[in-house]
Tab-separated table of C-alpha atoms in Angstrom:
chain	number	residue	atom	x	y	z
A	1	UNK	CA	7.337	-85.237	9.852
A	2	UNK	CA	10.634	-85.920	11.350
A	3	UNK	CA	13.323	-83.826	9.352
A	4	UNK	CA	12.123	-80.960	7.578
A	5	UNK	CA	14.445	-81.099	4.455
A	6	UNK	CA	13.421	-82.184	0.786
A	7	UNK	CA	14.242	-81.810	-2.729
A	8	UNK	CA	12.166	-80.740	-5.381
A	9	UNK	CA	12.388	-81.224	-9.212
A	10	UNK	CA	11.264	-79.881	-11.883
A	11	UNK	CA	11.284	-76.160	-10.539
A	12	UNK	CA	10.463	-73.705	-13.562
A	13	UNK	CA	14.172	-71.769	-12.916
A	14	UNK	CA	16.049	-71.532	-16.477
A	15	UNK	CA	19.825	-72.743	-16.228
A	16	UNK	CA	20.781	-69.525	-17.444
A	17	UNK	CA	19.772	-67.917	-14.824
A	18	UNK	CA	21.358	-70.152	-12.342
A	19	UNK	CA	24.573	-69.639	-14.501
A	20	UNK	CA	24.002	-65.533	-14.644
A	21	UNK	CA	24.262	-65.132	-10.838
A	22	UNK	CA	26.959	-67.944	-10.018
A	23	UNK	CA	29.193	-65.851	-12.378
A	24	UNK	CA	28.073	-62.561	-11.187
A	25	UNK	CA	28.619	-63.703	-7.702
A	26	UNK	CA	32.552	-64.541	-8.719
A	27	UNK	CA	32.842	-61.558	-9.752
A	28	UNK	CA	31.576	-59.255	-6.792
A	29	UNK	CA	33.777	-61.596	-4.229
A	30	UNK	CA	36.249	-61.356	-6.194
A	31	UNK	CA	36.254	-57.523	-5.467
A	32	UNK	CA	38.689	-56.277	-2.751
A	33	UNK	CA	37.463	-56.033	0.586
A	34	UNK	CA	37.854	-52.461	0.821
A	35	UNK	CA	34.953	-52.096	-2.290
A	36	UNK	CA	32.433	-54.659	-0.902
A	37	UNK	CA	33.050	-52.902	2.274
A	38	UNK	CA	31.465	-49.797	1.630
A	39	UNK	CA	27.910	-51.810	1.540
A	40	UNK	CA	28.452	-53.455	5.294
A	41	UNK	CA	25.514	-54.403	6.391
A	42	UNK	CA	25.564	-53.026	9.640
A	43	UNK	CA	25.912	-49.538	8.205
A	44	UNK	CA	23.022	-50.264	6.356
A	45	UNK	CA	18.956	-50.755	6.697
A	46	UNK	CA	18.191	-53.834	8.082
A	47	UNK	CA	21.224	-56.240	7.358
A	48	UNK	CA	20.426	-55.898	3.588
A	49	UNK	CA	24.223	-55.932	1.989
A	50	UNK	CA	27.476	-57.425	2.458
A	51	UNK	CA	28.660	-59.449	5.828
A	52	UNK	CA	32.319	-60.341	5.230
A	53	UNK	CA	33.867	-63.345	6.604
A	54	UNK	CA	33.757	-64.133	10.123
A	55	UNK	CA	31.414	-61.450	10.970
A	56	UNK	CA	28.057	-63.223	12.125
A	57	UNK	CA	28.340	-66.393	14.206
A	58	UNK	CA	24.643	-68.294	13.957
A	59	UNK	CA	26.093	-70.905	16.927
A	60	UNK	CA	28.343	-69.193	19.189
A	61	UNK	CA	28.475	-71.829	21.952
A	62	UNK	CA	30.043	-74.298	20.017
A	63	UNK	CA	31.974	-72.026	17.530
A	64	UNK	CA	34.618	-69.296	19.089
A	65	UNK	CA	35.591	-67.875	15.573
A	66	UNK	CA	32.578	-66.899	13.882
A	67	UNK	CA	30.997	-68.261	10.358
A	68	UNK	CA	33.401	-68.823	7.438
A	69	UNK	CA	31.245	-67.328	4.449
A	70	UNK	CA	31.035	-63.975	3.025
A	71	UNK	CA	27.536	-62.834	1.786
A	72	UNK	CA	25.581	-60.225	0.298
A	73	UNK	CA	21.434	-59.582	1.353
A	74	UNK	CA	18.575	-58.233	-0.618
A	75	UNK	CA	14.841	-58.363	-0.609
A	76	UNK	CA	11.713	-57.552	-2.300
A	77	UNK	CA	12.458	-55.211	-5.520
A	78	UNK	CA	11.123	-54.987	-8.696
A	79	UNK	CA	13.365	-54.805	-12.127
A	80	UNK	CA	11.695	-51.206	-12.264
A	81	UNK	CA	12.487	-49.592	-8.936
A	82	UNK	CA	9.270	-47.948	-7.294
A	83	UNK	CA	9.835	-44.935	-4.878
A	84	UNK	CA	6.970	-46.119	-2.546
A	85	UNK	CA	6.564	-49.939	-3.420
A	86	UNK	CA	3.039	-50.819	-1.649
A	87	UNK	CA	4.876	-54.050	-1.705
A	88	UNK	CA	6.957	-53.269	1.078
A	89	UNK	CA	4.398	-50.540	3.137
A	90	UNK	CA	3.968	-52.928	5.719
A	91	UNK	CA	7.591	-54.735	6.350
A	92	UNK	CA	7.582	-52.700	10.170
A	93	UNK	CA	10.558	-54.617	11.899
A	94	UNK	CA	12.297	-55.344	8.715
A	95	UNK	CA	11.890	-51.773	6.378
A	96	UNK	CA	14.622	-51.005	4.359
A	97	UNK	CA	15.536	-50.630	0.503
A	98	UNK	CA	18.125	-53.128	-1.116
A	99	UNK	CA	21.903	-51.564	-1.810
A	100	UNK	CA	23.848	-52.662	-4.351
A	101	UNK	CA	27.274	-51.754	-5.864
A	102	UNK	CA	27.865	-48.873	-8.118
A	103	UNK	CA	30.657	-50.002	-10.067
A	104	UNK	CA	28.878	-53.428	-10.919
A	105	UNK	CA	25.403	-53.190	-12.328
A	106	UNK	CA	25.519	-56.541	-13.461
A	107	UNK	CA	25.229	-57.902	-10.227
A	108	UNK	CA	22.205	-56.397	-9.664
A	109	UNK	CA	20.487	-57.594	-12.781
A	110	UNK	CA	21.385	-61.130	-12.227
A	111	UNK	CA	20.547	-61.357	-8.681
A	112	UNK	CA	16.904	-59.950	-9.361
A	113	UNK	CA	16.915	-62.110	-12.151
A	114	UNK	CA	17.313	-65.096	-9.897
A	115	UNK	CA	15.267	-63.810	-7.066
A	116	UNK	CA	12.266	-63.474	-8.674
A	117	UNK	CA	12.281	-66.946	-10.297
A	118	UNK	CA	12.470	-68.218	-6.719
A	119	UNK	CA	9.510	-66.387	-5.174
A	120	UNK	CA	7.351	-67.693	-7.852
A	121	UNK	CA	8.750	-71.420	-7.056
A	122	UNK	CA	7.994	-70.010	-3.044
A	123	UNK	CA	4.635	-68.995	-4.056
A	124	UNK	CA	3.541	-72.426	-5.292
A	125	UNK	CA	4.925	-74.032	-2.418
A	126	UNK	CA	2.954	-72.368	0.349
A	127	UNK	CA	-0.458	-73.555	-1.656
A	128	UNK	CA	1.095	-77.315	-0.955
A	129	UNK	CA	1.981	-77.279	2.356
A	130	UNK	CA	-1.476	-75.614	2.906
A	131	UNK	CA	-3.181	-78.961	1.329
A	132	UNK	CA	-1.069	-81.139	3.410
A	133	UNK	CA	-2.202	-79.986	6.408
A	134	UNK	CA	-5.663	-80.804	4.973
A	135	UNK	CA	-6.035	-76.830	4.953
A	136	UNK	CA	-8.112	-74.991	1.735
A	137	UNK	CA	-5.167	-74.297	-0.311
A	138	UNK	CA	-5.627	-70.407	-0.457
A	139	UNK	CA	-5.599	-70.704	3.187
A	140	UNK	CA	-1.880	-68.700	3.245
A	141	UNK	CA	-3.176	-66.197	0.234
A	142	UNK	CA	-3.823	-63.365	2.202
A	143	UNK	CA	-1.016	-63.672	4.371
A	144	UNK	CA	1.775	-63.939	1.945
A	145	UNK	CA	0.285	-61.004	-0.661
A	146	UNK	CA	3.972	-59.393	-0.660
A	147	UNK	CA	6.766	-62.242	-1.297
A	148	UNK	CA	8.487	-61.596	2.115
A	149	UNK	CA	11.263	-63.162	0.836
A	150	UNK	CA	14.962	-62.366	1.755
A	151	UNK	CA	17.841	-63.664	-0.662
A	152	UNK	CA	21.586	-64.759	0.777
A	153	UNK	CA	23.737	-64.824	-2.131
A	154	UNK	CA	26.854	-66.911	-0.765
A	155	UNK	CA	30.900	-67.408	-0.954
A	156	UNK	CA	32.541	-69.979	0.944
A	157	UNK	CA	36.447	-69.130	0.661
A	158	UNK	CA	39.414	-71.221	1.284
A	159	UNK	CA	40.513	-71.608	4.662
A	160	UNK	CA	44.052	-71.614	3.617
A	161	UNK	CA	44.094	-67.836	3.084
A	162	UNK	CA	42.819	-67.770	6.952
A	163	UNK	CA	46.028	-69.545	9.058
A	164	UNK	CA	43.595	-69.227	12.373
A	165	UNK	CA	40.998	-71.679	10.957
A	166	UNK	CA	41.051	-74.990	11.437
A	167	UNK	CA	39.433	-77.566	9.586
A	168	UNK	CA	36.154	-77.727	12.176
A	169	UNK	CA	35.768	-74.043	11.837
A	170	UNK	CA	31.777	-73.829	10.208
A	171	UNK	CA	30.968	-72.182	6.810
A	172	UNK	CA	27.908	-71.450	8.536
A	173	UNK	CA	27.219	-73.097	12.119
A	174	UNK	CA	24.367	-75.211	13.415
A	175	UNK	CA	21.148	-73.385	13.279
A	176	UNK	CA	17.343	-73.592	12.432
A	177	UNK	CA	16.407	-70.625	9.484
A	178	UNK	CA	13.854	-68.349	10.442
A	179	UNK	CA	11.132	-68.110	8.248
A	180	UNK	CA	8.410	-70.299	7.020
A	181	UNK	CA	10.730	-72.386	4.396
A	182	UNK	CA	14.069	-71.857	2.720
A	183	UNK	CA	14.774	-72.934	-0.826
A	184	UNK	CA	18.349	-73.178	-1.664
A	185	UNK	CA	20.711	-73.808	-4.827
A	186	UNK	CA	23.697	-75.834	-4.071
A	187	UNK	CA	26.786	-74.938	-6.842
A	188	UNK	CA	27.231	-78.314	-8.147
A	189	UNK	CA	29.462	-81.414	-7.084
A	190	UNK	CA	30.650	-80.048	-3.196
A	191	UNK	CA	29.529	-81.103	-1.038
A	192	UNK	CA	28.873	-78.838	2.363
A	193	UNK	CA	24.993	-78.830	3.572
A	194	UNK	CA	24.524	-81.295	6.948
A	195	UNK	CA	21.377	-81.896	8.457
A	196	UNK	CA	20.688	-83.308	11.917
A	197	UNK	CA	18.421	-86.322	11.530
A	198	UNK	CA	15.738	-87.499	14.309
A	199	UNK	CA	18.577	-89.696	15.667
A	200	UNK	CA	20.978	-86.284	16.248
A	201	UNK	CA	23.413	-87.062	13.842
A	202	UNK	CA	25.075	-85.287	10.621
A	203	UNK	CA	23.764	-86.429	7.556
A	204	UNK	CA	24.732	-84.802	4.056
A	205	UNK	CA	22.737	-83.315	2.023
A	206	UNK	CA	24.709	-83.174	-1.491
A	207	UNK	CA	23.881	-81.393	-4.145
A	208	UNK	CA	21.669	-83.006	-6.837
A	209	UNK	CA	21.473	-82.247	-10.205
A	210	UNK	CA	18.439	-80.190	-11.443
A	211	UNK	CA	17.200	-79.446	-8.085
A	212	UNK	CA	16.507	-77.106	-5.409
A	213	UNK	CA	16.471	-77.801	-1.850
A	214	UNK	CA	13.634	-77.303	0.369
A	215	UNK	CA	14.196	-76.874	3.922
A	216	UNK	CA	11.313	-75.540	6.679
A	217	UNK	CA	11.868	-72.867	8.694
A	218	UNK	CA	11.026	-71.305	12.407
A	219	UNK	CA	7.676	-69.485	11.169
A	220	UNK	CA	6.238	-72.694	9.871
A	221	UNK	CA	6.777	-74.473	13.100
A	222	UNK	CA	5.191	-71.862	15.089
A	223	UNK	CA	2.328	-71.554	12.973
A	224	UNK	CA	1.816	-75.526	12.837
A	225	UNK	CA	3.020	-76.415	16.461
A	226	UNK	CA	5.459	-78.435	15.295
A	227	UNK	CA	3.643	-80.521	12.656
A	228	UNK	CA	5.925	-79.300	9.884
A	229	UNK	CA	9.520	-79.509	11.661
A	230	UNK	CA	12.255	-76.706	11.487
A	231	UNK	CA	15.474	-78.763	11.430
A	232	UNK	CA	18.859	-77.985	12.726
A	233	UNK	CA	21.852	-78.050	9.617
A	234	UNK	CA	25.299	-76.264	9.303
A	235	UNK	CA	27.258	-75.901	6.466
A	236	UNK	CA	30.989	-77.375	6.509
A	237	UNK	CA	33.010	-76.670	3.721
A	238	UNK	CA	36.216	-79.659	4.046
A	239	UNK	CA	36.425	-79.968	0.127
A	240	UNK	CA	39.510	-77.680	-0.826
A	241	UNK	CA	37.650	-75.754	-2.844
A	242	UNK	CA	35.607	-72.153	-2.437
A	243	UNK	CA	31.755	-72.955	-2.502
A	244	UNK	CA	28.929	-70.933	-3.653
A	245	UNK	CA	25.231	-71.340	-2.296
A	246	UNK	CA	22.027	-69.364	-2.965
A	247	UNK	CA	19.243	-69.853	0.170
A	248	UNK	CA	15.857	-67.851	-0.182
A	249	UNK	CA	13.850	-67.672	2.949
A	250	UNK	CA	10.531	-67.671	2.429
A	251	UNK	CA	8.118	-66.001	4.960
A	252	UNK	CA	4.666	-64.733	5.415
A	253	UNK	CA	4.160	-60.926	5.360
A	254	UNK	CA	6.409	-58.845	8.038
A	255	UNK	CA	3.104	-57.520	9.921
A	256	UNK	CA	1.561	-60.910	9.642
A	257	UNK	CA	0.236	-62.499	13.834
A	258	UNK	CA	2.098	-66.181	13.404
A	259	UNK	CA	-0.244	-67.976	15.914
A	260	UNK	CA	-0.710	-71.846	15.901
A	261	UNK	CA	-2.970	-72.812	13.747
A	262	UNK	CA	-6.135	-74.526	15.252
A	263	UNK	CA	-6.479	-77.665	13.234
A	264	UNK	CA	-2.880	-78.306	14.950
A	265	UNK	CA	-3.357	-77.876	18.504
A	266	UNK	CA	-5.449	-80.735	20.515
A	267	UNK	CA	-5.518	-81.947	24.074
A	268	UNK	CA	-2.839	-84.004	22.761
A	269	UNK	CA	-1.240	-81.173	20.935
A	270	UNK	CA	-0.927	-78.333	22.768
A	271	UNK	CA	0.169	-75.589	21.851
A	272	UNK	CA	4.080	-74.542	22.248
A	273	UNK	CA	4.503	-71.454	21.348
A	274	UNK	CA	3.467	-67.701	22.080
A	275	UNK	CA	2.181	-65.830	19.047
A	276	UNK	CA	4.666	-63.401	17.445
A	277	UNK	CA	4.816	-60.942	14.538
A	278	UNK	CA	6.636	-62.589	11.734
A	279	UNK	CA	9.071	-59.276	10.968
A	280	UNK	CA	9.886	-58.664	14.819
A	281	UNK	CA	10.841	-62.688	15.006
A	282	UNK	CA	13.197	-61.947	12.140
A	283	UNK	CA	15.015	-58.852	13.213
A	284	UNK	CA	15.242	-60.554	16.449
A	285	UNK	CA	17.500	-63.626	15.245
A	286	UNK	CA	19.183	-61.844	12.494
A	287	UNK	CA	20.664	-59.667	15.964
A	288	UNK	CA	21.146	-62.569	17.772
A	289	UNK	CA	23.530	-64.060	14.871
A	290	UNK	CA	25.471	-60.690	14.161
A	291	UNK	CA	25.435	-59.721	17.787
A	292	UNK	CA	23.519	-56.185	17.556
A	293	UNK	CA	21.489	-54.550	20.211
């Protein structure tokens, strides 16, 4: 494989439900700062919440100003909240219950709504990738059991109500995502998602009607040595218009060993990479790209 991106059709997601959280979404950044503020994720567990503009930046050698997005994080939950969800007992590195606004319960209910439609699309991924690397296809079963899944809902604003932007500035910088793969909803017709090709240059990837975009992520190289390739994109929003975007990441388990796997190491093959715990490799770039100790 030599870019790691794809699209996939024919996904199982209702359009109403992509329409319930784009408008529910417009209406939570449309809230004043001061409101969304009071769920910053840094005052929070485990950068579940908001991050306003500006506040993380992914790739801080080539961008002095930060990322140009807001966003608001959530995990795992069920419609029906559980005190202790056994779901969750094992998330080490990563614990900590979704927040959401008190004055909008909407946006709760369409963002779970969305969320879990996702996963399910996540969860019959992983048996795929599982058969292409000639791999029984339960072979990931027991190490994905609780849909360690965390959901970005995002807002690209206009730079125009920012005077010390300029038009280079990143909606998000260039970066690989960190877990196994990312599926992503693109709002329709604007274009911002750029992928680095095998030949190190920009390509677009526009949004395409009725699809979802697949990209692979950091845990999936690791565990495959490189077989299944996370690429490098950015997001760079030069259309005069605000932008909305949806990524799931899509890991194993938090207390899950990602170790190469041995069908993908050979004499020619070796392997590249130390083993890690899938929730400590997490925590550790989400501090790296908001700059926490």
């Amino acid at each position: 494989m030599k870019v790691g991106f794809f699209y996939v059709q024919n996904h199982g997601i209702p359009q109403t439900y992509f329409d319930n959280v784009l408008a529910a979404m417009q209406t939570y950044f449309g809230l004043p700062m001061e409101a969304k503020m009071k769920l910053y994720h840094k005052t929070v567990a485990n950068f579940k919440g908001y991050s306003p503009p500006l506040d993380g930046n992914i790739d801080a050698a080539n961008n002095d100003k930060g990322d140009f997005h807001e966003a608001f994080a959530i995990g795992w939950e069920e419609f029906e909240v559980k005190a202790n969800d056994e779901k969750r007992a094992d998330d080490g590195a990563m614990a900590g219950a979704n927040v959401w606004p008190d004055d909008y319960p909407g946006f709760r209910d369409a963002c779970l709504e969305y969320y879990h439609a996702a996963v399910n699309v996540g969860k019959t991924l992983f048996p795929l990738f599982a058969l292409a690397l000639e791999l029984p296809e339960t072979y990931f079963d027991d190490k994905t059991r609780n849909s360690a899944a965390v959901m970005r809902a995002n807002h690209y604003p206009l730079k125009e109500c920012h005077p010390n932007l300029d038009g280079e500035t990143p909606g998000i910088g260039a970066h690989t995502d960190f877990e196994c793969f990312t599926i992503m909803w693109q709002q329709p017709d604007i274009q911002t998602l750029q992928v680095m090709n095998s030949e190190k240059r920009w390509i677009d990837a526009p949004p395409i009607k009725d699809t979802l975009v697949i990209n692979i992520g950091d845990q999936l190289a690791l565990w495959t040595n490189d077989v299944f390739k996370s690429t490098v994109h950015r997001a760079m929003n030069k259309s005069g218009k605000e932008r909305y975007s949806i990524p799931l990441f899509f890991g194993t388990d938090y207390h899950v060993n990602i170790a190469a796997i041995p069908s993908c190491v050979s004499a020619d093959r070796p392997a590249k990479y130390s083993p890690v715990t899938a929730g400590d490799y997490v925590n550790k770039r989400l501090k790296e790209m908001y700059h926490t100790g």
